[in-house]
Tab-separated table of C-alpha atoms in Angstrom:
chain	number	residue	atom	x	y	z
Y	1	MET	CA	-26.498	2.340	-5.726
Y	2	LYS	CA	-24.505	-0.840	-5.034
Y	3	THR	CA	-23.985	-1.787	-1.382
Y	4	ILE	CA	-20.759	-3.584	-0.541
Y	5	GLU	CA	-21.527	-6.263	2.046
Y	6	HIS	CA	-19.411	-8.161	4.558
Y	7	TRP	CA	-17.984	-11.606	3.797
Y	8	ILE	CA	-18.716	-14.026	6.635
Y	9	ASN	CA	-18.509	-17.812	6.675
Y	10	GLY	CA	-17.842	-18.090	2.963
Y	11	SER	CA	-20.433	-15.757	1.443
Y	12	PRO	CA	-21.533	-12.101	1.209
Y	13	THR	CA	-23.522	-11.073	4.293
Y	14	ALA	CA	-25.634	-7.942	4.691
Y	15	GLY	CA	-25.144	-7.776	8.455
Y	16	THR	CA	-27.382	-6.175	11.047
Y	17	GLY	CA	-25.716	-2.763	11.264
Y	18	PRO	CA	-28.125	-0.113	9.931
Y	19	GLU	CA	-25.432	2.323	8.770
Y	20	THR	CA	-23.549	2.589	5.486
Y	21	ALA	CA	-20.778	4.882	4.272
Y	22	PRO	CA	-20.063	6.323	0.824
Y	23	VAL	CA	-17.338	4.917	-1.422
Y	24	PHE	CA	-16.046	7.493	-3.910
Y	25	ASN	CA	-14.222	7.349	-7.198
Y	26	PRO	CA	-11.390	9.774	-6.383
Y	27	ALA	CA	-10.778	10.575	-10.056
Y	28	THR	CA	-14.320	11.865	-10.578
Y	29	GLY	CA	-15.239	12.875	-7.040
Y	30	GLN	CA	-18.495	10.936	-7.439
Y	31	GLU	CA	-20.001	8.443	-5.007
Y	32	GLN	CA	-20.000	5.050	-6.686
Y	33	ALA	CA	-21.182	2.679	-3.939
Y	34	ARG	CA	-22.144	2.347	-0.292
Y	35	VAL	CA	-20.394	0.040	2.142
Y	36	ALA	CA	-22.161	-1.646	5.036
Y	37	LEU	CA	-20.782	-0.719	8.457
Y	38	ALA	CA	-20.640	-3.619	10.877
Y	39	SER	CA	-22.229	-3.537	14.291
Y	40	ALA	CA	-20.719	-5.301	17.284
Y	41	ALA	CA	-23.199	-8.104	16.588
Y	42	ASP	CA	-21.807	-8.511	13.065
Y	43	VAL	CA	-18.283	-8.802	14.446
Y	44	ASP	CA	-19.528	-11.420	16.896
Y	45	THR	CA	-21.071	-13.356	14.000
Y	46	ALA	CA	-17.738	-13.332	12.200
Y	47	VAL	CA	-15.872	-14.439	15.340
Y	48	THR	CA	-18.359	-17.269	15.856
Y	49	ALA	CA	-17.841	-18.471	12.279
Y	50	ALA	CA	-14.061	-18.204	12.576
Y	51	THR	CA	-14.064	-20.034	15.921
Y	52	ALA	CA	-16.012	-22.943	14.480
Y	53	ALA	CA	-13.738	-23.082	11.427
Y	54	PHE	CA	-10.632	-23.085	13.621
Y	55	GLU	CA	-11.583	-26.432	15.144
Y	56	THR	CA	-10.990	-28.207	11.834
Y	57	TRP	CA	-8.589	-25.843	10.063
Y	58	SER	CA	-6.069	-25.925	12.925
Y	59	GLU	CA	-6.038	-29.729	12.656
Y	60	SER	CA	-5.586	-29.726	8.873
Y	61	SER	CA	-2.308	-30.951	7.474
Y	62	LEU	CA	0.454	-28.577	6.503
Y	63	THR	CA	0.151	-30.011	3.006
Y	64	GLN	CA	-3.525	-29.051	2.806
Y	65	ARG	CA	-2.820	-25.508	3.975
Y	66	THR	CA	0.050	-24.942	1.565
Y	67	GLN	CA	-1.963	-26.407	-1.324
Y	68	VAL	CA	-4.610	-23.750	-0.675
Y	69	MET	CA	-1.878	-21.097	-0.665
Y	70	PHE	CA	-0.448	-22.314	-3.961
Y	71	ALA	CA	-3.921	-22.206	-5.537
Y	72	PHE	CA	-4.587	-18.766	-4.043
Y	73	ARG	CA	-1.273	-17.479	-5.424
Y	74	GLN	CA	-2.198	-18.704	-8.897
Y	75	LEU	CA	-5.576	-16.970	-8.742
Y	76	LEU	CA	-3.947	-13.728	-7.622
Y	77	MET	CA	-1.737	-13.878	-10.701
Y	78	GLU	CA	-4.623	-14.655	-13.040
Y	79	HIS	CA	-6.800	-11.846	-11.674
Y	80	GLU	CA	-4.107	-9.229	-11.065
Y	81	GLU	CA	-5.471	-6.861	-13.718
Y	82	GLU	CA	-9.050	-7.084	-12.448
Y	83	LEU	CA	-8.034	-6.585	-8.832
Y	84	GLY	CA	-5.751	-3.723	-9.849
Y	85	ARG	CA	-8.630	-1.907	-11.535
Y	86	ILE	CA	-10.859	-2.425	-8.487
Y	87	ILE	CA	-8.164	-0.821	-6.317
Y	88	SER	CA	-7.609	2.045	-8.753
Y	89	ALA	CA	-11.320	2.842	-8.957
Y	90	GLU	CA	-11.675	3.213	-5.164
Y	91	HIS	CA	-8.230	4.388	-4.067
Y	92	GLY	CA	-7.235	6.494	-7.075
Y	93	LYS	CA	-3.727	5.090	-7.616
Y	94	THR	CA	-2.715	4.051	-11.093
Y	95	VAL	CA	-3.524	0.538	-12.252
Y	96	ASP	CA	0.214	-0.107	-12.673
Y	97	ASP	CA	0.808	0.966	-9.066
Y	98	ALA	CA	-2.052	-1.261	-7.913
Y	99	ARG	CA	-0.587	-4.223	-9.777
Y	100	GLY	CA	2.708	-3.479	-8.059
Y	101	GLU	CA	1.158	-3.679	-4.606
Y	102	ILE	CA	-0.540	-6.956	-5.530
Y	103	THR	CA	2.838	-8.345	-6.586
Y	104	ARG	CA	4.472	-7.326	-3.290
Y	105	GLY	CA	1.568	-8.860	-1.383
Y	106	ARG	CA	1.786	-12.044	-3.428
Y	107	GLU	CA	5.389	-12.438	-2.297
Y	108	VAL	CA	4.084	-13.014	1.236
Y	109	VAL	CA	1.741	-15.690	-0.138
Y	110	GLU	CA	4.798	-17.333	-1.700
Y	111	PHE	CA	6.564	-17.169	1.658
Y	112	ALA	CA	3.498	-18.838	3.202
Y	113	CYS	CA	3.660	-21.568	0.557
Y	114	GLY	CA	7.053	-22.546	1.960
Y	115	LEU	CA	6.103	-22.727	5.624
Y	116	GLY	CA	6.862	-26.449	5.738
Y	117	ASP	CA	10.519	-25.626	6.193
Y	118	VAL	CA	9.989	-22.569	8.419
Y	119	LEU	CA	7.736	-24.420	10.876
Y	120	LYS	CA	10.147	-27.275	11.475
Y	121	GLY	CA	10.911	-27.587	15.165
Y	122	SER	CA	14.120	-28.802	16.748
Y	123	PHE	CA	15.071	-31.989	18.574
Y	124	SER	CA	17.755	-32.584	21.206
Y	125	ASP	CA	18.691	-36.173	21.886
Y	126	GLN	CA	19.813	-37.424	25.300
Y	127	VAL	CA	19.734	-34.116	27.177
Y	128	SER	CA	19.793	-36.272	30.285
Y	129	ARG	CA	19.981	-40.034	30.656
Y	130	GLY	CA	17.083	-41.371	28.573
Y	131	VAL	CA	15.545	-37.911	28.177
Y	132	ASP	CA	14.933	-36.046	24.900
Y	133	VAL	CA	13.544	-32.541	24.213
Y	134	HIS	CA	11.765	-31.208	21.137
Y	135	ASN	CA	9.743	-28.112	20.322
Y	136	PHE	CA	7.059	-27.058	17.842
Y	137	ARG	CA	4.658	-24.170	17.254
Y	138	GLN	CA	0.856	-24.127	17.190
Y	139	PRO	CA	-1.668	-21.544	15.929
Y	140	LEU	CA	-3.356	-19.078	18.285
Y	141	GLY	CA	-6.983	-19.305	17.150
Y	142	VAL	CA	-9.046	-16.453	15.703
Y	143	VAL	CA	-6.868	-13.487	14.719
Y	144	ALA	CA	-7.793	-10.177	13.118
Y	145	GLY	CA	-6.299	-7.513	10.878
Y	146	ILE	CA	-7.266	-3.826	10.752
Y	147	THR	CA	-5.781	-2.261	7.635
Y	148	PRO	CA	-5.475	1.197	6.006
Y	149	PHE	CA	-6.794	2.614	2.739
Y	150	ASN	CA	-3.435	3.189	1.047
Y	151	PHE	CA	-2.700	-0.467	0.231
Y	152	PRO	CA	-6.064	-2.282	0.229
Y	153	ALA	CA	-4.514	-5.489	-1.142
Y	154	MET	CA	-0.864	-5.500	-0.071
Y	155	VAL	CA	-1.108	-4.700	3.637
Y	156	PRO	CA	-3.804	-7.336	4.325
Y	157	LEU	CA	-1.695	-9.768	2.290
Y	158	TRP	CA	1.142	-9.088	4.714
Y	159	MET	CA	-1.080	-10.580	7.416
Y	160	HIS	CA	-3.632	-13.213	6.459
Y	161	PRO	CA	-1.569	-15.652	4.326
Y	162	ILE	CA	0.861	-16.293	7.182
Y	163	ALA	CA	-1.922	-16.386	9.774
Y	164	ILE	CA	-3.965	-18.859	7.729
Y	165	ALA	CA	-1.033	-21.022	6.615
Y	166	THR	CA	0.013	-21.483	10.251
Y	167	GLY	CA	-3.476	-22.774	11.102
Y	168	ASN	CA	-5.322	-19.704	12.387
Y	169	THR	CA	-8.604	-18.291	11.144
Y	170	PHE	CA	-8.758	-14.633	10.154
Y	171	ILE	CA	-11.081	-11.617	10.314
Y	172	LEU	CA	-10.147	-8.627	8.157
Y	173	LYS	CA	-11.474	-5.113	8.833
Y	174	PRO	CA	-10.313	-3.111	5.817
Y	175	SER	CA	-10.654	0.620	5.298
Y	176	GLU	CA	-14.186	1.660	4.466
Y	177	ARG	CA	-12.762	4.061	1.849
Y	178	ASP	CA	-11.762	1.254	-0.557
Y	179	PRO	CA	-13.441	-1.940	0.681
Y	180	SER	CA	-14.004	-3.936	-2.513
Y	181	ALA	CA	-10.498	-5.426	-2.777
Y	182	ALA	CA	-11.012	-7.340	0.486
Y	183	ASN	CA	-14.199	-8.997	-0.767
Y	184	PHE	CA	-12.557	-9.849	-4.084
Y	185	VAL	CA	-9.680	-11.539	-2.256
Y	186	ALA	CA	-12.194	-13.444	-0.112
Y	187	GLY	CA	-13.758	-14.806	-3.290
Y	188	LEU	CA	-10.346	-15.942	-4.549
Y	189	TYR	CA	-9.694	-17.771	-1.282
Y	190	LYS	CA	-12.989	-19.622	-1.643
Y	191	ARG	CA	-12.106	-20.631	-5.206
Y	192	ALA	CA	-8.693	-21.786	-3.933
Y	193	GLY	CA	-10.413	-24.278	-1.632
Y	194	LEU	CA	-10.191	-22.454	1.690
Y	195	PRO	CA	-12.967	-23.759	3.983
Y	196	ASP	CA	-15.771	-21.384	4.880
Y	197	GLY	CA	-15.152	-19.319	7.983
Y	198	VAL	CA	-11.357	-19.392	7.772
Y	199	PHE	CA	-11.238	-15.939	6.114
Y	200	ASN	CA	-13.879	-13.330	6.894
Y	201	VAL	CA	-14.315	-9.630	6.096
Y	202	VAL	CA	-16.232	-7.117	8.202
Y	203	HIS	CA	-16.440	-3.538	7.009
Y	204	GLY	CA	-16.977	-0.669	9.375
Y	205	GLY	CA	-15.715	2.184	11.488
Y	206	LYS	CA	-14.910	2.616	15.144
Y	207	GLU	CA	-17.704	0.360	16.393
Y	208	ALA	CA	-16.337	-2.550	14.380
Y	209	VAL	CA	-12.758	-1.804	15.432
Y	210	ASP	CA	-13.662	-1.633	19.120
Y	211	ALA	CA	-15.658	-4.853	18.870
Y	212	ILE	CA	-12.592	-6.625	17.449
Y	213	LEU	CA	-10.227	-5.160	20.036
Y	214	THR	CA	-12.396	-6.195	22.973
Y	215	HIS	CA	-13.921	-9.486	21.788
Y	216	SER	CA	-12.905	-12.375	24.010
Y	217	GLY	CA	-12.805	-14.738	21.037
Y	218	VAL	CA	-10.057	-12.813	19.203
Y	219	GLU	CA	-6.544	-13.890	20.199
Y	220	ALA	CA	-4.418	-11.381	18.281
Y	221	VAL	CA	-4.764	-8.159	16.287
Y	222	SER	CA	-2.555	-6.795	13.507
Y	223	PHE	CA	-2.845	-3.102	12.650
Y	224	VAL	CA	-1.304	-0.677	10.167
Y	225	GLY	CA	-2.248	3.002	10.224
Y	226	SER	CA	-1.505	6.287	11.933
Y	227	THR	CA	0.525	6.386	15.149
Y	228	PRO	CA	-2.291	7.763	17.381
Y	229	ILE	CA	-4.622	4.954	16.290
Y	230	ALA	CA	-1.808	2.406	16.573
Y	231	ARG	CA	-1.362	3.453	20.199
Y	232	TYR	CA	-5.098	3.125	20.799
Y	233	VAL	CA	-5.200	-0.323	19.185
Y	234	HIS	CA	-2.180	-1.514	21.155
Y	235	GLU	CA	-3.427	-0.207	24.501
Y	236	THR	CA	-7.003	-1.441	24.056
Y	237	ALA	CA	-6.210	-4.874	22.668
Y	238	THR	CA	-3.413	-5.665	25.118
Y	239	ALA	CA	-5.674	-4.582	27.974
Y	240	HIS	CA	-8.022	-7.313	26.783
Y	241	GLY	CA	-5.279	-9.957	26.740
Y	242	LYS	CA	-4.438	-9.993	23.040
Y	243	ARG	CA	-1.199	-10.062	21.128
Y	244	VAL	CA	-0.807	-6.926	19.023
Y	245	GLN	CA	1.161	-5.868	15.968
Y	246	ALA	CA	0.671	-2.090	15.642
Y	247	LEU	CA	2.526	-0.243	12.893
Y	248	GLY	CA	2.170	3.527	12.904
Y	249	GLY	CA	3.104	6.565	10.843
Y	250	ALA	CA	6.341	7.774	9.329
Y	251	LYS	CA	8.457	10.689	8.181
Y	252	ASN	CA	11.017	9.127	5.887
Y	253	HIS	CA	14.259	10.921	4.988
Y	254	ALA	CA	16.446	10.429	1.917
Y	255	VAL	CA	19.944	11.794	2.505
Y	256	VAL	CA	21.932	12.877	-0.551
Y	257	LEU	CA	25.714	13.321	-0.208
Y	258	PRO	CA	27.799	15.478	-2.563
Y	259	ASP	CA	29.456	12.379	-4.037
Y	260	ALA	CA	26.101	10.907	-5.121
Y	261	ASP	CA	24.953	10.772	-8.732
Y	262	LEU	CA	22.415	13.604	-8.404
Y	263	GLU	CA	20.422	12.626	-11.495
Y	264	PHE	CA	20.112	9.062	-10.189
Y	265	ALA	CA	19.216	10.230	-6.681
Y	266	ALA	CA	16.664	12.797	-7.835
Y	267	ASN	CA	15.022	10.321	-10.181
Y	268	HIS	CA	14.511	7.782	-7.390
Y	269	ILE	CA	13.533	10.366	-4.781
Y	270	THR	CA	10.899	11.750	-7.155
Y	271	ALA	CA	9.383	8.302	-7.554
Y	272	GLY	CA	9.608	7.666	-3.812
Y	273	ALA	CA	7.969	10.987	-2.958
Y	274	TYR	CA	5.171	11.181	-5.537
Y	275	GLY	CA	4.430	7.532	-6.283
Y	276	SER	CA	0.941	6.546	-5.129
Y	277	ALA	CA	0.402	10.317	-4.590
Y	278	GLY	CA	2.622	10.077	-1.506
Y	279	GLU	CA	-0.034	8.057	0.310
Y	280	ARG	CA	2.228	5.379	1.736
Y	281	CYS	CA	4.041	4.982	5.019
Y	282	MET	CA	7.338	4.397	3.210
Y	283	ALA	CA	7.081	7.468	0.968
Y	284	VAL	CA	10.112	9.746	0.809
Y	285	SER	CA	8.754	12.941	2.341
Y	286	VAL	CA	12.057	14.655	3.248
Y	287	ALA	CA	15.183	15.005	1.112
Y	288	VAL	CA	18.176	15.902	3.277
Y	289	ALA	CA	20.630	17.669	0.991
Y	290	VAL	CA	24.179	17.627	2.365
Y	291	GLY	CA	26.538	20.524	1.632
Y	292	THR	CA	27.211	21.279	-2.009
Y	293	ALA	CA	24.654	18.689	-3.178
Y	294	ALA	CA	21.748	20.984	-2.304
Y	295	ASP	CA	21.458	23.436	-5.197
Y	296	GLY	CA	22.016	20.847	-7.906
Y	297	LEU	CA	19.636	18.380	-6.275
Y	298	VAL	CA	16.819	20.928	-5.976
Y	299	GLU	CA	17.287	21.978	-9.600
Y	300	ILE	CA	16.899	18.392	-10.828
Y	301	LEU	CA	14.011	17.645	-8.429
Y	302	GLU	CA	12.182	20.695	-9.758
Y	303	ARG	CA	12.515	19.468	-13.309
Y	304	LYS	CA	11.444	15.940	-12.492
Y	305	ALA	CA	8.441	17.047	-10.407
Y	306	GLY	CA	7.233	18.990	-13.423
Y	307	GLU	CA	7.502	15.877	-15.578
Y	308	VAL	CA	5.246	13.698	-13.402
Y	309	LYS	CA	2.131	12.750	-15.391
Y	310	VAL	CA	-0.963	13.266	-13.216
Y	311	GLY	CA	-4.426	12.003	-14.113
Y	312	PRO	CA	-7.005	9.233	-13.657
Y	313	GLY	CA	-5.365	6.012	-12.536
Y	314	ASP	CA	-6.939	3.894	-15.269
Y	315	VAL	CA	-5.416	5.947	-18.122
Y	316	PRO	CA	-2.259	4.366	-19.615
Y	317	GLY	CA	0.912	6.360	-19.051
Y	318	ILE	CA	-0.346	8.197	-15.971
Y	319	GLU	CA	2.177	8.113	-13.109
Y	320	MET	CA	0.221	9.701	-10.259
Y	321	GLY	CA	-3.500	9.612	-9.559
Y	322	PRO	CA	-5.710	11.637	-7.227
Y	323	LEU	CA	-5.763	11.599	-3.449
Y	324	VAL	CA	-8.253	9.261	-1.843
Y	325	THR	CA	-10.726	11.868	-0.515
Y	326	LYS	CA	-11.606	15.537	-0.849
Y	327	ALA	CA	-10.510	16.033	2.767
Y	328	SER	CA	-7.068	14.600	1.951
Y	329	GLN	CA	-6.731	16.950	-1.020
Y	330	GLU	CA	-7.626	19.976	1.100
Y	331	ARG	CA	-5.293	18.947	3.935
Y	332	VAL	CA	-2.300	18.517	1.622
Y	333	GLU	CA	-2.880	21.791	-0.227
Y	334	ASN	CA	-3.344	23.668	3.046
Y	335	ALA	CA	-0.013	22.245	4.231
Y	336	VAL	CA	1.770	23.707	1.196
Y	337	GLY	CA	0.276	27.122	1.954
Y	338	THR	CA	1.292	26.867	5.605
Y	339	ALA	CA	4.854	25.963	4.612
Y	340	ALA	CA	5.067	29.099	2.489
Y	341	THR	CA	3.883	31.326	5.336
Y	342	GLN	CA	6.424	29.694	7.676
Y	343	GLY	CA	9.323	30.540	5.378
Y	344	ALA	CA	9.746	27.570	3.057
Y	345	THR	CA	10.394	28.210	-0.631
Y	346	VAL	CA	7.664	26.683	-2.803
Y	347	VAL	CA	9.739	25.535	-5.771
Y	348	VAL	CA	6.930	23.512	-7.362
Y	349	ASP	CA	3.317	24.255	-6.390
Y	350	GLY	CA	0.879	21.413	-7.025
Y	351	ARG	CA	-2.170	23.190	-5.664
Y	352	GLY	CA	-5.244	23.880	-7.757
Y	353	LEU	CA	-4.564	21.226	-10.377
Y	354	LYS	CA	-7.553	20.482	-12.624
Y	355	ILE	CA	-7.695	17.519	-14.985
Y	356	ASP	CA	-9.784	17.946	-18.123
Y	357	GLY	CA	-12.962	15.901	-17.840
Y	358	HIS	CA	-12.271	15.191	-14.153
Y	359	GLU	CA	-12.618	18.661	-12.678
Y	360	SER	CA	-14.311	17.313	-9.541
Y	361	GLY	CA	-11.622	14.721	-8.883
Y	362	PHE	CA	-9.419	14.896	-5.788
Y	363	PHE	CA	-6.271	15.846	-7.700
Y	364	THR	CA	-3.281	17.809	-6.520
Y	365	GLY	CA	0.035	17.959	-8.312
Y	366	PRO	CA	3.516	17.283	-6.945
Y	367	SER	CA	4.797	20.006	-4.621
Y	368	LEU	CA	8.463	20.661	-3.847
Y	369	LEU	CA	9.468	22.769	-0.843
Y	370	ASP	CA	13.008	24.032	-0.282
Y	371	HIS	CA	14.715	25.576	2.768
Y	372	VAL	CA	12.427	23.647	5.111
Y	373	THR	CA	13.497	23.552	8.745
Y	374	THR	CA	12.706	20.941	11.355
Y	375	GLU	CA	10.498	23.444	13.198
Y	376	MET	CA	8.069	23.838	10.281
Y	377	ASP	CA	4.770	21.980	10.129
Y	378	ALA	CA	5.648	20.609	6.685
Y	379	TYR	CA	8.532	18.759	8.330
Y	380	LYS	CA	6.913	17.720	11.596
Y	381	GLU	CA	3.592	16.409	10.249
Y	382	GLU	CA	2.992	13.256	8.242
Y	383	LEU	CA	1.288	14.909	5.252
Y	384	PHE	CA	0.494	11.651	3.419
Y	385	GLY	CA	0.445	13.383	0.069
Y	386	PRO	CA	2.690	14.372	-2.870
Y	387	VAL	CA	4.795	16.929	-1.002
Y	388	LEU	CA	8.599	16.678	-0.822
Y	389	ALA	CA	10.434	18.890	1.672
Y	390	VAL	CA	14.142	19.662	1.234
Y	391	VAL	CA	16.173	20.193	4.416
Y	392	ARG	CA	19.732	21.482	3.969
Y	393	VAL	CA	22.551	20.377	6.305
Y	394	ASP	CA	26.334	20.708	6.294
Y	395	GLY	CA	27.442	17.106	6.807
Y	396	LEU	CA	26.445	13.459	7.132
Y	397	ASP	CA	26.602	13.439	10.931
Y	398	GLU	CA	24.236	16.418	11.010
Y	399	ALA	CA	21.881	14.558	8.659
Y	400	ILE	CA	21.958	11.520	10.947
Y	401	GLY	CA	21.202	13.810	13.889
Y	402	VAL	CA	18.163	15.242	12.096
Y	403	ILE	CA	16.798	11.760	11.414
Y	404	ASN	CA	17.462	10.513	14.932
Y	405	ALA	CA	15.730	13.539	16.476
Y	406	ASN	CA	12.562	12.833	14.493
Y	407	PRO	CA	9.927	10.918	16.480
Y	408	TYR	CA	9.365	8.480	13.612
Y	409	GLY	CA	11.767	5.740	12.560
Y	410	ASN	CA	10.144	3.764	9.764
Y	411	GLY	CA	12.381	4.002	6.691
Y	412	THR	CA	15.323	6.040	5.450
Y	413	ALA	CA	17.728	6.082	2.515
Y	414	LEU	CA	21.227	7.311	1.720
Y	415	PHE	CA	22.466	8.196	-1.757
Y	416	THR	CA	26.243	8.039	-1.950
Y	417	GLY	CA	29.201	6.418	-3.656
Y	418	SER	CA	31.064	5.985	-0.362
Y	419	GLY	CA	31.043	2.639	1.385
Y	420	GLU	CA	32.400	4.261	4.557
Y	421	ALA	CA	29.562	6.793	4.617
Y	422	ALA	CA	26.993	4.071	3.983
Y	423	ARG	CA	28.336	1.918	6.786
Y	424	ARG	CA	28.433	4.850	9.211
Y	425	PHE	CA	24.877	5.791	8.229
Y	426	GLN	CA	23.329	2.339	8.575
Y	427	ARG	CA	24.998	1.731	11.937
Y	428	ASN	CA	24.167	5.086	13.520
Y	429	VAL	CA	20.731	5.968	12.219
Y	430	LYS	CA	17.810	5.056	14.510
Y	431	VAL	CA	15.464	3.682	11.876
Y	432	GLY	CA	14.128	0.182	11.288
Y	433	MET	CA	14.447	-0.096	7.486
Y	434	ILE	CA	17.369	1.427	5.582
Y	435	GLY	CA	18.139	1.772	1.907
Y	436	VAL	CA	21.519	2.552	0.389
Y	437	ASN	CA	20.852	4.050	-3.058
Y	438	VAL	CA	17.370	2.528	-2.676
Y	439	PRO	CA	14.649	5.111	-1.911
Y	440	VAL	CA	11.853	2.879	-0.562
Y	441	PRO	CA	13.528	0.045	1.366
Y	442	VAL	CA	10.547	-2.266	1.884
Y	443	PRO	CA	12.094	-5.655	2.719
Y	444	MET	CA	11.257	-8.859	0.906
Y	445	SER	CA	8.637	-11.168	2.369
Y	446	TYR	CA	11.168	-13.467	4.044
Y	447	TYR	CA	12.409	-10.529	6.121
Y	448	SER	CA	10.130	-8.612	8.478
Y	449	PHE	CA	8.678	-5.119	8.019
Y	450	GLY	CA	8.723	-2.680	10.923
Y	451	GLY	CA	10.202	0.609	12.046
Y	452	TRP	CA	11.519	2.054	15.287
Y	453	LYS	CA	10.253	4.725	17.688
Y	454	ASP	CA	6.736	6.025	16.957
Y	455	SER	CA	6.517	3.985	13.756
Y	456	LEU	CA	6.126	0.709	15.674
Y	457	ILE	CA	4.056	0.540	18.838
Y	458	GLY	CA	5.133	-2.464	20.853
Y	459	ASP	CA	7.771	-4.814	19.474
Y	460	SER	CA	6.145	-6.980	16.804
Y	461	PRO	CA	7.076	-6.290	13.147
Y	462	ILE	CA	4.998	-7.803	10.375
Y	463	HIS	CA	5.431	-10.766	7.964
Y	464	GLY	CA	8.606	-12.819	7.566
Y	465	PRO	CA	10.025	-14.616	10.624
Y	466	GLU	CA	8.377	-12.162	13.020
Y	467	GLY	CA	5.021	-12.915	11.408
Y	468	ILE	CA	5.474	-16.634	12.031
Y	469	ARG	CA	6.282	-15.991	15.673
Y	470	PHE	CA	3.368	-13.577	16.068
Y	471	TYR	CA	0.689	-15.970	14.779
Y	472	THR	CA	1.956	-19.053	16.649
Y	473	ARG	CA	2.977	-20.013	20.171
Y	474	PRO	CA	5.717	-22.502	21.048
Y	475	LYS	CA	5.582	-25.750	22.975
Y	476	VAL	CA	8.619	-27.516	24.396
Y	477	VAL	CA	8.215	-31.210	25.197
Y	478	THR	CA	10.561	-33.194	27.452
Y	479	THR	CA	10.155	-36.968	27.156
Y	480	ARG	CA	11.448	-40.111	28.829
Y	481	TRP	CA	10.552	-43.592	27.633
Y	482	PRO	CA	11.876	-46.087	30.203
Y	483	GLN	CA	12.157	-49.706	29.283
Y	484	PRO	CA	9.327	-51.884	30.583
Y	485	LYS	CA	9.751	-52.826	34.235
Y	486	GLN	CA	12.833	-50.580	34.505
Y	487	GLN	CA	12.914	-48.621	37.734
Y	488	VAL	CA	13.909	-44.964	37.425
Y	489	THR	CA	14.687	-43.178	40.640
Y	490	ALA	CA	13.005	-39.777	40.924
Y	491	GLY	CA	15.122	-36.931	42.246
Y	492	PHE	CA	13.890	-34.210	44.566
Y	493	ASN	CA	16.438	-31.664	43.418
Y	494	PHE	CA	15.923	-29.254	40.507
Y	495	PRO	CA	16.445	-31.331	37.303
Y	496	THR	CA	19.740	-30.877	35.483
Y	497	SER	CA	21.388	-32.286	32.397
Y	498	SER	CA	23.562	-34.680	34.364
């Protein structure tokens, strides 16, 4: 049985932690590897390596850093298929879906390649007689990322390219459920010319997480995961003096107005709900059907849910793979049963799906629930699976009220042909990322990703301009260069621009 090791100071490292955890192939249900779980001592080893590397990497030229990023981007493109299959084998998503997440992650690398323009400071001449002011930003030091299982390549790529390109060194703690992508990326960085110790990977559970959150040598922590853990990460790390990005869970609504093209809306909502088996924080988990749109929308959604091709992620033509673990499969199928007992109409029942030749895989089919109310568990809980709940309302303002009353505020979408309705929706809804006729409104890399309310703990979104600010700190320099032998009278009053 293969053991997946850590990556510290430029090479695979067994570590000192005695424990390992199983890594499954979700399509077969079989254990395919073990992953080493880091001890606090292993985390300390990684921090020590990253601290030493920071001394030289932080002083490297911007040209050197961006050259590494350009080379890394090229390697990501060349090895996209291989990395996609690694992700599919451990996560369960289709290879096409995995390639898609690599592409979205690579866009952040491309943003990092252009940091020369973004990092330019500003200069003010003659703010006072003979006095100038300029500013610039410098890296923090050793920073860390703690990332979830659902996007083992993309979410880390939202963090480390910007952190590294701005001069920091990085420690990644990926999910132990699908750890191999992180090590593969580490190998690509080494081939791209990144010095040893700048990018490190430690695998593990709570002991590794706590060691990162409390280590005095770590300056900042980025996290994506569930809201309860995001709160824990934020509270623990800030209590130990660190900057924190903590992105939590979601319950994303897609509102469909009667004037929308129902075929178009249903097609995109189906993809948004069941893509990646619903295991993404931007998945469409609630369709809010407004007025007369409801019956027609549910009819089309039913048909499209039945057309979704479910099977092993490495089979061409498959659109939805298995869930990541047996526990996830059981939780999602139990939620469908609970919805039925609470009064929801199970229009499409994905429970009990068996795939020929993969009977032990963690498969469940798409489920569609109608007449769901906001009091039902299927609405209130983040199911993180291929379950779409339909909530019926009378008007757009009522739909906005439903969304605003929800504790989450990650993403939302509106399907309509009305510019007035779209404008009213995007101004009044209390959500961080909004799509108009776009079901999964993940912003491009040069914007920042982050929700409102319980979807973002603290106030630091990820990548884009907010990512630059998070991984750097500013300096403002005020200078005076008097002529030789010139006497300048010092004032005892508070300095002004006069």
